[in-house]
Amino acid sequence: MGSSGTGRKDKSSDSSTHKKNSKRPKYSRFTQQELPACKPILTPPWVIAVFVTIGIIFIPVGLVSLSASEHVVEIVQEYDADCIPLDYRKDKVGYIQSDRTNKTCTLSMTVPKQMRSPVYIYYQLENFYQNHRRYVKSRNDKQLRNKAGEQMTSGCDPEETAAVGPDKAPIVPCGLIAWSLFNDTFKFSFESKVLDVNKKNIAWESDRKHKFGSDVYPKNFQNGSLIGGAQLDSSLPLSEQEDLIVWMRTAALPTFRKLYGKIEQDLQANQKISVIVQNNYNTYSFGGKKKLVLSTTSWIGGKNEFLGVGYLTVGGLSLTFAVGFILVYILKPREIGDPSYLSWNRNPAGHLIS
């Protein structure tokens, strides 16, 4: 009897040990995918209804977006070629790099329709790859944020330091992005009356408050032998130098616009605006183009027909597919299969297979 009891104990202990060592996961309806689930069956009426719904929603949205874009008044004028004197047309790079040439030119822009204030002024650059890997990385965000980081110039090569006497001092702001700051200027007038350009609040508020410090001032900027772009006012903190802040938000595409300022008064139809351009920025060495843009805005932003055309295209295709499915469904109908066959463990009557 004693040996029999001992045998039972050994078997039970082996059984419990086996359970403890088992790698079988604990049963749950979640892990076994037995939770209730919605499994829609896409019958022809459902598919047709979905396509019709998409078409009914997208087409009106596309028409409204196109209408809003059409109400935006925009004037675009390319000036990089017009601002080169005839004597320098064959040597544009020599003209823009020379300190002796007069780089002032005058443009005339005619307002096609009434432009209600504010009228936004943009400069547009083409074939300028701000998204180049080395260019995008050539900055130090810690240096831009606070005064304690002025000495931080890692990643700013080749515009890290400038020669100050026998020593080298850090450039603030450092890097190629700041060094290549756009420096063409524009002055607007109408019948000898100056149109003031407001350059306040042209940068993102989050950039002004959090990315550019109010205690960081330009130092040793554009002091090297090769000047890249605009100078900065050393008496103003970086948080107030909004042209720089706008420029430092790099563009994703080689053709881009950046906000220059705002004219806060209405421009009437057929007005001739005179623009005095200081053509300083060198886009000629890499085949770039420069354009001046005056534009109003709507609830969807500036003039952009892509959004409206995209909605109309998707809506039109959806309605076309819906009509096609309706014709096929009517002319060549097919009997709908029994959905119960879709389950692997049920027979057609819906009972579990034993």
Short mmCIF file of C-alpha atoms in Angstrom, two decimals:
data_model
loop_
_atom_site.label_atom_id
_atom_site.label_comp_id
_atom_site.label_asym_id
_atom_site.label_seq_id
_atom_site.Cartn_x
_atom_site.Cartn_y
_atom_site.Cartn_z
CA MET A 1 0.00 0.00 0.00
CA GLY A 2 2.80 2.35 0.84
CA SER A 3 4.49 1.82 -2.52
CA SER A 4 1.15 2.40 -4.29
CA GLY A 5 0.65 5.75 -2.51
CA THR A 6 4.17 6.74 -3.32
CA GLY A 7 3.56 5.97 -7.02
CA ARG A 8 0.46 8.17 -7.07
CA LYS A 9 2.40 11.04 -5.50
CA ASP A 10 5.18 10.68 -8.07
CA LYS A 11 2.68 10.76 -10.94
CA SER A 12 0.90 13.85 -9.58
CA SER A 13 4.22 15.63 -9.00
CA ASP A 14 5.32 14.77 -12.56
CA SER A 15 2.00 16.11 -13.83
CA SER A 16 2.31 19.40 -11.93
CA THR A 17 5.95 19.77 -13.04
CA HIS A 18 4.89 19.23 -16.65
CA LYS A 19 2.20 21.93 -16.30
CA LYS A 20 4.70 24.39 -14.82
CA ASN A 21 7.22 23.73 -17.60
CA SER A 22 4.67 23.87 -20.41
CA LYS A 23 5.09 26.66 -22.93
CA ARG A 24 1.49 26.50 -24.03
CA PRO A 25 0.00 30.00 -23.74
CA LYS A 26 -2.88 30.63 -21.39
CA TYR A 27 -6.20 30.30 -23.14
CA SER A 28 -8.09 33.50 -23.88
CA ARG A 29 -10.65 34.45 -26.49
CA PHE A 30 -8.40 37.31 -27.58
CA THR A 31 -5.32 35.19 -28.35
CA GLN A 32 -7.48 32.54 -30.02
CA GLN A 33 -9.24 35.23 -32.10
CA GLU A 34 -12.67 34.23 -30.88
CA LEU A 35 -13.92 37.71 -29.98
CA PRO A 36 -17.04 39.01 -31.77
CA ALA A 37 -16.08 40.76 -34.99
CA CYS A 38 -17.83 42.56 -37.80
CA LYS A 39 -17.15 40.85 -41.10
CA PRO A 40 -18.92 42.86 -43.81
CA ILE A 41 -19.72 41.09 -47.05
CA LEU A 42 -19.31 43.49 -49.98
CA THR A 43 -22.38 42.78 -52.05
CA PRO A 44 -22.93 44.82 -55.25
CA PRO A 45 -25.51 47.16 -53.64
CA TRP A 46 -23.05 47.97 -50.83
CA VAL A 47 -20.17 48.68 -53.23
CA ILE A 48 -22.35 50.87 -55.44
CA ALA A 49 -23.62 52.79 -52.40
CA VAL A 50 -20.06 53.46 -51.18
CA PHE A 51 -18.90 54.79 -54.57
CA VAL A 52 -22.00 56.99 -54.92
CA THR A 53 -21.49 58.39 -51.39
CA ILE A 54 -17.85 59.25 -52.10
CA GLY A 55 -18.83 60.97 -55.35
CA ILE A 56 -21.64 62.96 -53.71
CA ILE A 57 -19.30 64.19 -50.95
CA PHE A 58 -16.09 64.80 -52.92
CA ILE A 59 -17.50 66.63 -55.96
CA PRO A 60 -19.12 69.50 -53.98
CA VAL A 61 -16.00 69.84 -51.82
CA GLY A 62 -13.87 70.04 -54.97
CA LEU A 63 -16.13 72.69 -56.52
CA VAL A 64 -16.03 74.80 -53.33
CA SER A 65 -12.21 74.48 -53.15
CA LEU A 66 -11.82 75.50 -56.80
CA SER A 67 -14.15 78.45 -56.27
CA ALA A 68 -12.12 79.61 -53.26
CA SER A 69 -8.90 79.30 -55.25
CA GLU A 70 -10.38 81.29 -58.15
CA HIS A 71 -11.19 84.18 -55.80
CA VAL A 72 -7.52 84.50 -54.83
CA VAL A 73 -5.85 87.31 -56.79
CA GLU A 74 -2.19 86.66 -57.55
CA ILE A 75 0.49 88.57 -59.44
CA VAL A 76 3.71 86.73 -60.31
CA GLN A 77 6.66 88.42 -62.00
CA GLU A 78 10.05 86.92 -62.72
CA TYR A 79 12.80 89.48 -62.32
CA ASP A 80 16.15 87.68 -62.28
CA ALA A 81 16.69 88.23 -66.02
CA ASP A 82 15.03 91.66 -66.24
CA CYS A 83 17.29 93.05 -63.52
CA ILE A 84 20.49 92.26 -65.43
CA PRO A 85 21.79 95.16 -67.57
CA LEU A 86 22.22 94.41 -71.27
CA ASP A 87 26.00 94.70 -70.99
CA TYR A 88 26.09 91.82 -68.50
CA ARG A 89 23.59 89.43 -70.05
CA LYS A 90 26.43 87.09 -71.08
CA ASP A 91 28.16 87.26 -67.69
CA LYS A 92 25.41 87.20 -65.09
CA VAL A 93 27.57 85.58 -62.43
CA GLY A 94 30.26 88.24 -62.85
CA TYR A 95 27.62 90.95 -62.56
CA ILE A 96 26.06 89.62 -59.34
CA GLN A 97 29.43 88.95 -57.68
CA SER A 98 30.94 92.33 -58.49
CA ASP A 99 30.92 95.11 -55.88
CA ARG A 100 31.06 97.81 -58.56
CA THR A 101 27.85 97.05 -60.46
CA ASN A 102 24.57 98.81 -59.75
CA LYS A 103 22.10 96.16 -58.69
CA THR A 104 19.02 98.39 -58.46
CA CYS A 105 16.23 97.88 -60.97
CA THR A 106 12.59 98.94 -61.27
CA LEU A 107 9.66 96.69 -62.04
CA SER A 108 6.07 97.56 -62.89
CA MET A 109 3.18 95.34 -61.75
CA THR A 110 -0.45 95.86 -62.79
CA VAL A 111 -3.20 94.79 -60.40
CA PRO A 112 -5.71 92.67 -62.42
CA LYS A 113 -8.50 92.75 -59.81
CA GLN A 114 -9.12 94.42 -56.50
CA MET A 115 -6.82 92.94 -53.87
CA ARG A 116 -8.18 93.29 -50.36
CA SER A 117 -5.74 93.71 -47.51
CA PRO A 118 -3.64 92.13 -46.31
CA VAL A 119 -1.76 91.58 -49.57
CA TYR A 120 1.01 89.07 -48.95
CA ILE A 121 4.43 89.54 -50.56
CA TYR A 122 6.44 86.42 -51.35
CA TYR A 123 9.74 85.77 -53.04
CA GLN A 124 9.89 82.56 -55.05
CA LEU A 125 13.09 80.67 -55.81
CA GLU A 126 13.43 77.86 -58.32
CA ASN A 127 16.11 75.19 -58.65
CA PHE A 128 17.25 75.90 -55.07
CA TYR A 129 17.54 72.64 -53.13
CA GLN A 130 17.10 73.62 -49.50
CA ASN A 131 16.31 69.95 -48.82
CA HIS A 132 19.88 68.81 -49.59
CA ARG A 133 21.10 66.63 -46.74
CA ARG A 134 24.27 68.59 -45.95
CA TYR A 135 22.48 71.92 -46.25
CA VAL A 136 19.60 70.93 -43.94
CA LYS A 137 21.99 69.62 -41.27
CA SER A 138 24.22 72.72 -41.34
CA ARG A 139 22.79 74.42 -38.25
CA ASN A 140 22.81 74.08 -34.47
CA ASP A 141 19.40 74.41 -32.85
CA LYS A 142 20.80 74.59 -29.31
CA GLN A 143 22.84 77.64 -30.29
CA LEU A 144 19.75 79.35 -31.69
CA ARG A 145 17.62 78.75 -28.59
CA ASN A 146 19.59 80.32 -25.74
CA LYS A 147 22.67 82.33 -24.95
CA ALA A 148 24.27 79.47 -23.03
CA GLY A 149 24.67 77.57 -26.30
CA GLU A 150 26.53 80.29 -28.24
CA GLN A 151 29.71 78.23 -28.29
CA MET A 152 27.92 75.21 -29.77
CA THR A 153 28.76 75.04 -33.46
CA SER A 154 28.81 71.29 -34.07
CA GLY A 155 27.16 70.42 -37.37
CA CYS A 156 27.63 73.92 -38.78
CA ASP A 157 30.62 73.13 -40.97
CA PRO A 158 31.89 74.99 -43.00
CA GLU A 159 30.39 78.11 -41.34
CA GLU A 160 31.35 77.34 -37.74
CA THR A 161 33.89 79.97 -36.77
CA ALA A 162 35.27 83.27 -38.03
CA ALA A 163 38.70 84.78 -37.62
CA VAL A 164 38.73 87.49 -34.94
CA GLY A 165 42.30 88.75 -34.73
CA PRO A 166 44.67 85.83 -34.14
CA ASP A 167 41.88 83.66 -32.74
CA LYS A 168 38.69 82.11 -34.03
CA ALA A 169 35.28 82.87 -32.56
CA PRO A 170 31.98 81.08 -33.09
CA ILE A 171 29.55 82.43 -35.67
CA VAL A 172 26.06 83.14 -34.35
CA PRO A 173 23.93 81.92 -36.08
CA CYS A 174 26.22 79.33 -37.59
CA GLY A 175 25.72 77.03 -40.57
CA LEU A 176 25.03 77.22 -44.29
CA ILE A 177 21.30 77.90 -43.94
CA ALA A 178 21.79 81.17 -42.07
CA TRP A 179 24.84 82.07 -44.19
CA SER A 180 22.78 81.85 -47.41
CA LEU A 181 19.98 84.10 -46.13
CA PHE A 182 18.01 85.72 -48.98
CA ASN A 183 19.02 89.37 -49.35
CA ASP A 184 17.05 90.89 -52.23
CA THR A 185 14.93 93.84 -51.08
CA PHE A 186 11.72 95.34 -52.47
CA LYS A 187 10.18 98.81 -52.13
CA PHE A 188 6.65 99.40 -53.39
CA SER A 189 4.98 102.62 -54.48
CA PHE A 190 1.89 103.81 -56.33
CA GLU A 191 1.86 107.23 -58.06
CA SER A 192 4.87 108.30 -55.99
CA LYS A 193 3.12 107.23 -52.78
CA VAL A 194 5.09 104.68 -50.79
CA LEU A 195 3.29 101.46 -49.88
CA ASP A 196 4.49 100.39 -46.45
CA VAL A 197 5.51 96.77 -46.02
CA ASN A 198 4.82 95.23 -42.63
CA LYS A 199 7.42 92.59 -41.76
CA LYS A 200 6.06 91.80 -38.30
CA ASN A 201 4.52 88.41 -37.54
CA ILE A 202 5.57 86.88 -40.84
CA ALA A 203 7.21 83.92 -39.06
CA TRP A 204 5.50 81.15 -37.13
CA GLU A 205 4.78 82.14 -33.53
CA SER A 206 6.08 78.79 -32.28
CA ASP A 207 9.41 79.43 -34.04
CA ARG A 208 9.75 82.91 -32.55
CA LYS A 209 8.98 81.78 -29.02
CA HIS A 210 10.61 78.37 -28.80
CA LYS A 211 13.27 77.96 -31.51
CA PHE A 212 15.01 81.36 -31.55
CA GLY A 213 16.11 82.86 -28.27
CA SER A 214 15.31 86.38 -27.13
CA ASP A 215 18.77 86.56 -25.51
CA VAL A 216 20.75 85.35 -28.54
CA TYR A 217 22.32 88.07 -30.71
CA PRO A 218 24.21 87.74 -34.00
CA LYS A 219 27.98 87.60 -33.62
CA ASN A 220 30.71 87.36 -36.26
CA PHE A 221 28.02 86.81 -38.89
CA GLN A 222 29.10 87.23 -42.55
CA ASN A 223 32.60 88.24 -41.40
CA GLY A 224 34.39 85.75 -43.61
CA SER A 225 36.00 86.30 -46.99
CA LEU A 226 32.98 84.86 -48.81
CA ILE A 227 29.65 86.54 -48.14
CA GLY A 228 26.68 84.26 -48.62
CA GLY A 229 23.61 86.45 -48.21
CA ALA A 230 22.01 89.09 -46.03
CA GLN A 231 23.52 90.74 -43.00
CA LEU A 232 21.80 90.64 -39.61
CA ASP A 233 21.24 93.49 -37.17
CA SER A 234 23.54 92.72 -34.24
CA SER A 235 21.40 94.86 -31.91
CA LEU A 236 18.30 92.67 -32.35
CA PRO A 237 17.87 89.20 -30.82
CA LEU A 238 17.26 86.30 -33.19
CA SER A 239 13.64 86.02 -32.02
CA GLU A 240 12.95 89.41 -33.65
CA GLN A 241 14.80 88.77 -36.91
CA GLU A 242 11.83 87.30 -38.72
CA ASP A 243 13.40 87.22 -42.19
CA LEU A 244 15.97 84.82 -40.77
CA ILE A 245 13.32 82.72 -38.99
CA VAL A 246 11.29 82.38 -42.20
CA TRP A 247 14.39 81.40 -44.17
CA MET A 248 15.55 78.86 -41.60
CA ARG A 249 12.36 76.82 -42.03
CA THR A 250 13.75 74.92 -45.01
CA ALA A 251 11.59 73.98 -47.99
CA ALA A 252 10.95 70.40 -49.10
CA LEU A 253 10.96 71.10 -52.86
CA PRO A 254 13.39 72.98 -55.14
CA THR A 255 10.69 75.51 -56.07
CA PHE A 256 9.34 77.33 -53.03
CA ARG A 257 7.94 80.61 -51.77
CA LYS A 258 8.75 82.41 -48.56
CA LEU A 259 6.87 85.29 -46.99
CA TYR A 260 8.62 88.65 -47.30
CA GLY A 261 6.00 90.94 -45.77
CA LYS A 262 2.45 92.31 -45.99
CA ILE A 263 0.87 95.38 -47.58
CA GLU A 264 -1.95 96.30 -45.23
CA GLN A 265 -4.11 98.32 -47.58
CA ASP A 266 -6.38 97.48 -50.50
CA LEU A 267 -5.02 97.57 -54.04
CA GLN A 268 -7.52 98.60 -56.69
CA ALA A 269 -7.95 97.06 -60.12
CA ASN A 270 -5.66 98.41 -62.89
CA GLN A 271 -3.33 100.12 -60.42
CA LYS A 272 0.27 100.14 -61.59
CA ILE A 273 2.59 99.29 -58.73
CA SER A 274 6.20 100.38 -59.03
CA VAL A 275 8.74 98.08 -57.36
CA ILE A 276 12.35 99.04 -56.72
CA VAL A 277 14.35 95.82 -56.47
CA GLN A 278 17.80 95.51 -55.00
CA ASN A 279 19.00 92.46 -56.92
CA ASN A 280 21.67 91.03 -54.60
CA TYR A 281 20.98 87.32 -54.32
CA ASN A 282 23.06 85.04 -56.51
CA THR A 283 20.92 82.40 -58.21
CA TYR A 284 22.76 82.71 -61.53
CA SER A 285 25.66 80.44 -60.61
CA PHE A 286 23.35 77.41 -60.30
CA GLY A 287 20.72 78.30 -62.90
CA GLY A 288 18.07 79.37 -60.40
CA LYS A 289 15.21 81.79 -60.95
CA LYS A 290 13.70 84.52 -58.78
CA LYS A 291 10.12 85.71 -58.81
CA LEU A 292 8.17 88.33 -56.91
CA VAL A 293 4.63 87.35 -55.89
CA LEU A 294 1.75 89.48 -54.59
CA SER A 295 -1.22 87.43 -53.41
CA THR A 296 -4.40 87.52 -51.37
CA THR A 297 -5.67 84.50 -49.46
CA SER A 298 -8.88 82.57 -48.91
CA TRP A 299 -10.08 80.08 -46.30
CA ILE A 300 -7.93 77.38 -47.93
CA GLY A 301 -4.83 79.59 -48.14
CA GLY A 302 -3.24 80.90 -51.33
CA LYS A 303 -4.02 80.09 -54.93
CA ASN A 304 -3.90 76.32 -55.28
CA GLU A 305 -6.09 74.42 -57.71
CA PHE A 306 -4.60 71.02 -56.91
CA LEU A 307 -6.86 70.38 -53.92
CA GLY A 308 -10.05 71.12 -55.87
CA VAL A 309 -8.93 69.14 -58.91
CA GLY A 310 -7.98 66.21 -56.67
CA TYR A 311 -11.40 66.10 -55.00
CA LEU A 312 -13.18 66.39 -58.36
CA THR A 313 -11.05 63.62 -59.86
CA VAL A 314 -11.69 61.18 -57.01
CA GLY A 315 -15.40 62.05 -56.92
CA GLY A 316 -15.77 61.72 -60.69
CA LEU A 317 -13.99 58.35 -60.75
CA SER A 318 -16.16 57.09 -57.90
CA LEU A 319 -19.38 58.00 -59.74
CA THR A 320 -18.01 56.43 -62.93
CA PHE A 321 -17.27 53.18 -61.09
CA ALA A 322 -20.72 53.29 -59.49
CA VAL A 323 -22.43 53.64 -62.89
CA GLY A 324 -20.27 50.85 -64.30
CA PHE A 325 -21.15 48.50 -61.43
CA ILE A 326 -24.87 49.34 -61.79
CA LEU A 327 -24.80 48.47 -65.50
CA VAL A 328 -22.97 45.20 -64.88
CA TYR A 329 -25.32 44.34 -62.01
CA ILE A 330 -28.40 44.94 -64.18
CA LEU A 331 -27.22 43.53 -67.49
CA LYS A 332 -25.23 40.55 -66.20
CA PRO A 333 -26.46 39.74 -62.70
CA ARG A 334 -24.80 36.96 -60.70
CA GLU A 335 -26.34 34.94 -57.92
CA ILE A 336 -24.92 35.86 -54.53
CA GLY A 337 -23.17 32.96 -52.81
CA ASP A 338 -24.16 31.59 -49.40
CA PRO A 339 -22.07 33.46 -46.77
CA SER A 340 -22.18 30.47 -44.42
CA TYR A 341 -19.60 28.77 -46.65
CA LEU A 342 -17.08 31.43 -45.62
CA SER A 343 -16.63 29.81 -42.18
CA TRP A 344 -14.10 26.96 -42.00
CA ASN A 345 -15.77 25.11 -39.12
CA ARG A 346 -19.47 25.43 -39.98
CA ASN A 347 -21.56 23.54 -42.51
CA PRO A 348 -23.96 25.40 -44.88
CA ALA A 349 -26.79 25.05 -42.33
CA GLY A 350 -24.76 27.07 -39.85
CA HIS A 351 -24.07 24.20 -37.40
CA LEU A 352 -20.66 23.40 -35.95
CA ILE A 353 -18.90 20.48 -37.58
CA SER A 354 -18.19 17.79 -35.02
#
